[in-house]
Amino acid sequence: MSIVITGTPGVGKHTIGKELAQKLKLEIVDINEIAKNSGLFEENDESNDVDTEKLKVILREKISDRHIIIGHLAPYVLDNEKVNRVIVLRRNPYDLIQVYDERGYSDKKSRENASSEILGVITYDVINQFQDKVVQINVTGGKVQEVLEKVNSAISGNIDTEEVDWLELVTKNNDLKKFFVD
Ligand SMILES: Nc1ncnc2c1ncn2[C@@H]1O[C@H](COP(=O)(O)OP(=O)(O)OP(=O)(O)O)[C@@H](O)[C@H]1O
């Protein structure tokens, strides 16, 4: 079985993915690491541009049926038939801004990532690519062990996808400008 852990940068994919890999005794495929090691990542301050077509071919070779595949690029570089379950981690954008501050992201990069989470960009693309294999989990405020339990239930098909609407929250808080205006 191959399981994908995806979501906006900073939601906790690596934290959860590593624990899960240990628990299920599966090997990790880190999409970003492979892209970097293959010279496909052009990293600069503001954006990470990747040749997704080349990365797709490389990943097709690497992935067997016993992997935890981690990365926000999952919907753009993985074949549907290669994976059994796709977990999208969702995290409150206010918490994400804190993670980005700790990482030293620029205001622009921080806002771009947080607004992408608010609009559910990766979730939309993931559902488009993997359809009924997708389970959405809200990790906000959850301890790592609690999130892990939910992810485990999602893998065995014992949990429904969770509802997330950050746009409603941010609108209610009158914070649209904070996330969407330069
Ligand atoms: N359930 C959790 N509760 C509290 N903090 C968490 C949780 N999961 C992860 N974190 C923290 O959030 C930060 C981001 O986590 P992590 O690096 O795993 O995210 P990521 O989605 O893999 O990011 P990226 O895609 O940029 O590599 C880290 O500081 C991590 O310790």
PDB file of C-alpha atoms and ligand atoms in Angstrom:
ATOM      1  CA  MET A   1       0.000   0.000   0.000  1.00  0.00           C
ATOM      2  CA  SER A   2       1.220   3.504  -0.852  1.00  0.00           C
ATOM      3  CA  ILE A   3      -0.035   6.494   1.082  1.00  0.00           C
ATOM      4  CA  VAL A   4       0.313  10.148   0.187  1.00  0.00           C
ATOM      5  CA  ILE A   5       0.561  12.871   2.828  1.00  0.00           C
ATOM      6  CA  THR A   6       0.051  16.247   1.230  1.00  0.00           C
ATOM      7  CA  GLY A   7      -1.124  19.787   2.000  1.00  0.00           C
ATOM      8  CA  THR A   8       0.123  23.370   2.026  1.00  0.00           C
ATOM      9  CA  PRO A   9       3.727  23.920   3.240  1.00  0.00           C
ATOM     10  CA  GLY A  10       3.910  23.922   7.055  1.00  0.00           C
ATOM     11  CA  VAL A  11       0.776  21.899   7.818  1.00  0.00           C
ATOM     12  CA  GLY A  12       2.869  19.082   9.317  1.00  0.00           C
ATOM     13  CA  LYS A  13       3.337  16.582   6.474  1.00  0.00           C
ATOM     14  CA  HIS A  14       6.900  15.607   7.437  1.00  0.00           C
ATOM     15  CA  THR A  15       6.157  15.446  11.166  1.00  0.00           C
ATOM     16  CA  ILE A  16       3.200  13.134  10.629  1.00  0.00           C
ATOM     17  CA  GLY A  17       4.653  11.266   7.645  1.00  0.00           C
ATOM     18  CA  LYS A  18       7.815  10.241   9.523  1.00  0.00           C
ATOM     19  CA  GLU A  19       5.856   8.900  12.498  1.00  0.00           C
ATOM     20  CA  LEU A  20       3.495   7.052  10.207  1.00  0.00           C
ATOM     21  CA  ALA A  21       6.329   5.506   8.199  1.00  0.00           C
ATOM     22  CA  GLN A  22       7.850   4.152  11.417  1.00  0.00           C
ATOM     23  CA  LYS A  23       4.544   2.805  12.640  1.00  0.00           C
ATOM     24  CA  LEU A  24       3.582   1.112   9.380  1.00  0.00           C
ATOM     25  CA  LYS A  25       7.162   0.137   8.511  1.00  0.00           C
ATOM     26  CA  LEU A  26       6.939   1.843   5.150  1.00  0.00           C
ATOM     27  CA  GLU A  27       9.709   3.743   3.400  1.00  0.00           C
ATOM     28  CA  ILE A  28       9.411   7.518   2.872  1.00  0.00           C
ATOM     29  CA  VAL A  29       9.492   9.125  -0.541  1.00  0.00           C
ATOM     30  CA  ASP A  30      10.047  12.858  -0.022  1.00  0.00           C
ATOM     31  CA  ILE A  31       8.988  14.582  -3.243  1.00  0.00           C
ATOM     32  CA  ASN A  32      10.857  17.842  -2.528  1.00  0.00           C
ATOM     33  CA  GLU A  33      14.051  15.990  -1.649  1.00  0.00           C
ATOM     34  CA  ILE A  34      13.923  13.969  -4.870  1.00  0.00           C
ATOM     35  CA  ALA A  35      13.259  17.126  -6.888  1.00  0.00           C
ATOM     36  CA  LYS A  36      16.242  18.844  -5.236  1.00  0.00           C
ATOM     37  CA  ASN A  37      18.560  15.850  -5.622  1.00  0.00           C
ATOM     38  CA  SER A  38      17.593  15.536  -9.268  1.00  0.00           C
ATOM     39  CA  GLY A  39      18.371  19.209  -9.907  1.00  0.00           C
ATOM     40  CA  LEU A  40      14.741  19.989 -10.746  1.00  0.00           C
ATOM     41  CA  PHE A  41      14.107  22.521  -7.992  1.00  0.00           C
ATOM     42  CA  GLU A  42      15.015  26.111  -8.673  1.00  0.00           C
ATOM     43  CA  GLU A  43      14.886  27.445  -5.173  1.00  0.00           C
ATOM     44  CA  ASN A  44      14.865  31.156  -4.565  1.00  0.00           C
ATOM     45  CA  ASP A  45      13.419  33.441  -1.905  1.00  0.00           C
ATOM     46  CA  GLU A  46       9.980  33.817  -3.380  1.00  0.00           C
ATOM     47  CA  SER A  47       9.083  30.657  -5.242  1.00  0.00           C
ATOM     48  CA  ASN A  48      10.051  27.093  -5.925  1.00  0.00           C
ATOM     49  CA  ASP A  49       9.792  26.291  -9.606  1.00  0.00           C
ATOM     50  CA  VAL A  50       9.860  22.624 -10.513  1.00  0.00           C
ATOM     51  CA  ASP A  51       9.745  20.764 -13.801  1.00  0.00           C
ATOM     52  CA  THR A  52       6.726  18.637 -12.861  1.00  0.00           C
ATOM     53  CA  GLU A  53       6.816  16.545 -16.035  1.00  0.00           C
ATOM     54  CA  LYS A  54      10.394  15.385 -15.379  1.00  0.00           C
ATOM     55  CA  LEU A  55       9.634  14.840 -11.698  1.00  0.00           C
ATOM     56  CA  LYS A  56       6.619  12.711 -12.602  1.00  0.00           C
ATOM     57  CA  VAL A  57       8.809  10.366 -14.676  1.00  0.00           C
ATOM     58  CA  ILE A  58      11.415  10.048 -11.885  1.00  0.00           C
ATOM     59  CA  LEU A  59       8.743   9.316  -9.245  1.00  0.00           C
ATOM     60  CA  ARG A  60       7.051   6.729 -11.473  1.00  0.00           C
ATOM     61  CA  GLU A  61      10.308   4.717 -11.334  1.00  0.00           C
ATOM     62  CA  LYS A  62      10.850   5.170  -7.596  1.00  0.00           C
ATOM     63  CA  ILE A  63       7.447   4.424  -6.107  1.00  0.00           C
ATOM     64  CA  SER A  64       6.515   0.892  -5.207  1.00  0.00           C
ATOM     65  CA  ASP A  65       3.472  -0.220  -3.261  1.00  0.00           C
ATOM     66  CA  ARG A  66       5.139   0.194   0.159  1.00  0.00           C
ATOM     67  CA  HIS A  67       5.752   3.900   0.451  1.00  0.00           C
ATOM     68  CA  ILE A  68       4.675   6.967   2.381  1.00  0.00           C
ATOM     69  CA  ILE A  69       4.907   9.745  -0.185  1.00  0.00           C
ATOM     70  CA  ILE A  70       5.250  13.237   1.284  1.00  0.00           C
ATOM     71  CA  GLY A  71       4.914  16.563  -0.505  1.00  0.00           C
ATOM     72  CA  HIS A  72       2.743  19.499  -1.486  1.00  0.00           C
ATOM     73  CA  LEU A  73       3.424  18.754  -5.165  1.00  0.00           C
ATOM     74  CA  ALA A  74       1.692  15.352  -4.941  1.00  0.00           C
ATOM     75  CA  PRO A  75      -1.354  16.235  -7.102  1.00  0.00           C
ATOM     76  CA  TYR A  76       0.889  17.462  -9.934  1.00  0.00           C
ATOM     77  CA  VAL A  77       3.499  14.689 -10.031  1.00  0.00           C
ATOM     78  CA  LEU A  78       1.872  11.389  -8.987  1.00  0.00           C
ATOM     79  CA  ASP A  79      -0.167   8.954 -11.045  1.00  0.00           C
ATOM     80  CA  ASN A  80      -3.527   8.101  -9.525  1.00  0.00           C
ATOM     81  CA  GLU A  81      -3.054   4.350  -9.965  1.00  0.00           C
ATOM     82  CA  LYS A  82       0.216   4.392  -7.988  1.00  0.00           C
ATOM     83  CA  VAL A  83      -1.441   5.351  -4.697  1.00  0.00           C
ATOM     84  CA  ASN A  84      -4.056   3.826  -2.388  1.00  0.00           C
ATOM     85  CA  ARG A  85      -4.971   6.685  -0.067  1.00  0.00           C
ATOM     86  CA  VAL A  86      -4.298  10.423  -0.120  1.00  0.00           C
ATOM     87  CA  ILE A  87      -4.384  12.373   3.138  1.00  0.00           C
ATOM     88  CA  VAL A  88      -4.621  16.169   2.854  1.00  0.00           C
ATOM     89  CA  LEU A  89      -3.640  17.869   6.082  1.00  0.00           C
ATOM     90  CA  ARG A  90      -5.358  21.226   6.656  1.00  0.00           C
ATOM     91  CA  ARG A  91      -4.190  23.809   9.182  1.00  0.00           C
ATOM     92  CA  ASN A  92      -5.597  27.112  10.367  1.00  0.00           C
ATOM     93  CA  PRO A  93      -3.918  29.928   8.341  1.00  0.00           C
ATOM     94  CA  TYR A  94      -3.171  31.930  11.515  1.00  0.00           C
ATOM     95  CA  ASP A  95      -1.096  28.986  12.799  1.00  0.00           C
ATOM     96  CA  LEU A  96       0.575  28.652   9.411  1.00  0.00           C
ATOM     97  CA  ILE A  97       1.683  32.306   9.486  1.00  0.00           C
ATOM     98  CA  GLN A  98       3.431  31.536  12.789  1.00  0.00           C
ATOM     99  CA  VAL A  99       5.227  28.564  11.225  1.00  0.00           C
ATOM    100  CA  TYR A 100       6.308  30.755   8.297  1.00  0.00           C
ATOM    101  CA  ASP A 101       7.541  33.485  10.669  1.00  0.00           C
ATOM    102  CA  GLU A 102       9.661  30.879  12.476  1.00  0.00           C
ATOM    103  CA  ARG A 103      11.034  29.768   9.101  1.00  0.00           C
ATOM    104  CA  GLY A 104      11.866  33.366   8.174  1.00  0.00           C
ATOM    105  CA  TYR A 105       9.640  33.437   5.063  1.00  0.00           C
ATOM    106  CA  SER A 106       9.193  36.876   3.495  1.00  0.00           C
ATOM    107  CA  ASP A 107       5.780  38.544   3.990  1.00  0.00           C
ATOM    108  CA  LYS A 108       4.926  37.843   0.361  1.00  0.00           C
ATOM    109  CA  LYS A 109       5.815  34.147   0.505  1.00  0.00           C
ATOM    110  CA  SER A 110       4.035  33.771   3.830  1.00  0.00           C
ATOM    111  CA  ARG A 111       0.850  35.428   2.546  1.00  0.00           C
ATOM    112  CA  GLU A 112       0.906  33.441  -0.706  1.00  0.00           C
ATOM    113  CA  ASN A 113       1.100  30.138   1.138  1.00  0.00           C
ATOM    114  CA  ALA A 114      -1.484  31.051   3.776  1.00  0.00           C
ATOM    115  CA  SER A 115      -3.943  32.378   1.183  1.00  0.00           C
ATOM    116  CA  SER A 116      -3.490  29.217  -0.855  1.00  0.00           C
ATOM    117  CA  GLU A 117      -4.467  27.231   2.258  1.00  0.00           C
ATOM    118  CA  ILE A 118      -7.480  29.516   2.829  1.00  0.00           C
ATOM    119  CA  LEU A 119      -8.689  28.916  -0.723  1.00  0.00           C
ATOM    120  CA  GLY A 120      -7.975  25.187  -0.521  1.00  0.00           C
ATOM    121  CA  VAL A 121      -5.890  25.178  -3.695  1.00  0.00           C
ATOM    122  CA  ILE A 122      -4.020  21.932  -3.000  1.00  0.00           C
ATOM    123  CA  THR A 123      -7.171  20.233  -1.702  1.00  0.00           C
ATOM    124  CA  TYR A 124      -8.990  21.138  -4.925  1.00  0.00           C
ATOM    125  CA  ASP A 125      -6.154  19.821  -7.100  1.00  0.00           C
ATOM    126  CA  VAL A 126      -5.797  16.667  -4.979  1.00  0.00           C
ATOM    127  CA  ILE A 127      -9.499  15.822  -5.273  1.00  0.00           C
ATOM    128  CA  ASN A 128      -9.309  16.460  -8.996  1.00  0.00           C
ATOM    129  CA  GLN A 129      -6.419  14.004  -9.339  1.00  0.00           C
ATOM    130  CA  PHE A 130      -7.244  11.287  -6.769  1.00  0.00           C
ATOM    131  CA  GLN A 131     -11.032  11.656  -6.233  1.00  0.00           C
ATOM    132  CA  ASP A 132     -12.464   9.167  -3.728  1.00  0.00           C
ATOM    133  CA  LYS A 133      -9.025   8.170  -2.404  1.00  0.00           C
ATOM    134  CA  VAL A 134      -8.797  11.565  -0.667  1.00  0.00           C
ATOM    135  CA  VAL A 135      -9.434  12.189   3.025  1.00  0.00           C
ATOM    136  CA  GLN A 136      -9.069  15.702   4.456  1.00  0.00           C
ATOM    137  CA  ILE A 137      -7.920  16.034   8.072  1.00  0.00           C
ATOM    138  CA  ASN A 138      -7.896  19.260  10.083  1.00  0.00           C
ATOM    139  CA  VAL A 139      -4.731  19.151  12.221  1.00  0.00           C
ATOM    140  CA  THR A 140      -5.314  22.513  13.931  1.00  0.00           C
ATOM    141  CA  GLY A 141      -4.659  22.265  17.659  1.00  0.00           C
ATOM    142  CA  GLY A 142      -4.216  18.493  17.414  1.00  0.00           C
ATOM    143  CA  LYS A 143      -1.269  16.833  19.121  1.00  0.00           C
ATOM    144  CA  VAL A 144       0.922  14.738  16.821  1.00  0.00           C
ATOM    145  CA  GLN A 145      -0.398  11.480  18.352  1.00  0.00           C
ATOM    146  CA  GLU A 146      -4.013  12.604  17.872  1.00  0.00           C
ATOM    147  CA  VAL A 147      -3.388  13.512  14.234  1.00  0.00           C
ATOM    148  CA  LEU A 148      -1.640  10.162  13.736  1.00  0.00           C
ATOM    149  CA  GLU A 149      -4.673   8.305  15.044  1.00  0.00           C
ATOM    150  CA  LYS A 150      -6.928  10.169  12.640  1.00  0.00           C
ATOM    151  CA  VAL A 151      -4.565   9.457   9.746  1.00  0.00           C
ATOM    152  CA  ASN A 152      -4.526   5.767  10.693  1.00  0.00           C
ATOM    153  CA  SER A 153      -8.325   5.693  10.707  1.00  0.00           C
ATOM    154  CA  ALA A 154      -8.359   7.452   7.353  1.00  0.00           C
ATOM    155  CA  ILE A 155      -6.016   4.845   5.886  1.00  0.00           C
ATOM    156  CA  SER A 156      -8.298   2.031   6.973  1.00  0.00           C
ATOM    157  CA  GLY A 157     -11.342   3.912   5.671  1.00  0.00           C
ATOM    158  CA  ASN A 158     -12.845   4.454   9.134  1.00  0.00           C
ATOM    159  CA  ILE A 159     -13.098   8.222   9.100  1.00  0.00           C
ATOM    160  CA  ASP A 160     -15.030  10.668   6.939  1.00  0.00           C
ATOM    161  CA  THR A 161     -13.304  13.600   5.347  1.00  0.00           C
ATOM    162  CA  GLU A 162     -13.419  16.641   7.645  1.00  0.00           C
ATOM    163  CA  GLU A 163     -15.062  19.938   6.736  1.00  0.00           C
ATOM    164  CA  VAL A 164     -12.732  22.917   6.566  1.00  0.00           C
ATOM    165  CA  ASP A 165     -13.696  26.484   5.668  1.00  0.00           C
ATOM    166  CA  TRP A 166     -10.890  28.933   6.427  1.00  0.00           C
ATOM    167  CA  LEU A 167     -12.408  31.535   4.114  1.00  0.00           C
ATOM    168  CA  GLU A 168     -15.470  31.790   6.322  1.00  0.00           C
ATOM    169  CA  LEU A 169     -13.267  32.097   9.418  1.00  0.00           C
ATOM    170  CA  VAL A 170     -11.026  34.789   7.934  1.00  0.00           C
ATOM    171  CA  THR A 171     -14.020  36.719   6.567  1.00  0.00           C
ATOM    172  CA  LYS A 172     -15.718  36.577   9.972  1.00  0.00           C
ATOM    173  CA  ASN A 173     -12.528  37.900  11.587  1.00  0.00           C
ATOM    174  CA  ASN A 174     -12.416  40.727   9.058  1.00  0.00           C
ATOM    175  CA  ASP A 175      -8.929  39.590   8.044  1.00  0.00           C
ATOM    176  CA  LEU A 176      -9.233  39.211   4.262  1.00  0.00           C
ATOM    177  CA  LYS A 177      -6.820  42.112   3.735  1.00  0.00           C
ATOM    178  CA  LYS A 178      -4.252  40.554   6.066  1.00  0.00           C
ATOM    179  CA  PHE A 179      -3.977  37.502   3.809  1.00  0.00           C
ATOM    180  CA  PHE A 180      -4.913  38.735   0.345  1.00  0.00           C
ATOM    181  CA  VAL A 181      -3.686  42.330  -0.067  1.00  0.00           C
ATOM    182  CA  ASP A 182      -0.026  43.320  -0.598  1.00  0.00           C
TER     183      ASP A 182
HETATM  184  N1  LIG B   1       0.280  18.291  15.174  1.00  0.00           N
HETATM  185  C1  LIG B   1       1.141  19.282  15.360  1.00  0.00           C
HETATM  186  N2  LIG B   1       0.992  20.094  16.424  1.00  0.00           N
HETATM  187  C2  LIG B   1       1.834  21.127  16.629  1.00  0.00           C
HETATM  188  N3  LIG B   1       2.871  21.430  15.821  1.00  0.00           N
HETATM  189  C3  LIG B   1       3.075  20.655  14.742  1.00  0.00           C
HETATM  190  C4  LIG B   1       2.227  19.545  14.444  1.00  0.00           C
HETATM  191  N4  LIG B   1       2.678  18.964  13.310  1.00  0.00           N
HETATM  192  C5  LIG B   1       3.742  19.700  12.909  1.00  0.00           C
HETATM  193  N5  LIG B   1       4.000  20.693  13.779  1.00  0.00           N
HETATM  194  C6  LIG B   1       5.048  21.711  13.661  1.00  0.00           C
HETATM  195  O1  LIG B   1       4.712  22.531  12.542  1.00  0.00           O
HETATM  196  C7  LIG B   1       5.881  22.901  11.808  1.00  0.00           C
HETATM  197  C8  LIG B   1       5.741  22.444  10.364  1.00  0.00           C
HETATM  198  O2  LIG B   1       5.729  21.013  10.332  1.00  0.00           O
HETATM  199  P1  LIG B   1       6.363  20.201   9.120  1.00  0.00           P
HETATM  200  O3  LIG B   1       7.738  20.683   8.812  1.00  0.00           O
HETATM  201  O4  LIG B   1       6.164  18.768   9.425  1.00  0.00           O
HETATM  202  O5  LIG B   1       5.387  20.687   7.935  1.00  0.00           O
HETATM  203  P2  LIG B   1       5.415  20.265   6.386  1.00  0.00           P
HETATM  204  O6  LIG B   1       4.008  20.288   5.943  1.00  0.00           O
HETATM  205  O7  LIG B   1       6.175  19.018   6.194  1.00  0.00           O
HETATM  206  O8  LIG B   1       6.202  21.500   5.741  1.00  0.00           O
HETATM  207  P3  LIG B   1       6.903  21.560   4.279  1.00  0.00           P
HETATM  208  O9  LIG B   1       5.912  21.168   3.264  1.00  0.00           O
HETATM  209  O10 LIG B   1       7.258  23.020   4.130  1.00  0.00           O
HETATM  210  O11 LIG B   1       8.107  20.677   4.331  1.00  0.00           O
HETATM  211  C9  LIG B   1       7.050  22.275  12.551  1.00  0.00           C
HETATM  212  O12 LIG B   1       7.571  23.243  13.414  1.00  0.00           O
HETATM  213  C10 LIG B   1       6.415  21.131  13.346  1.00  0.00           C
HETATM  214  O13 LIG B   1       7.139  20.843  14.518  1.00  0.00           O
END
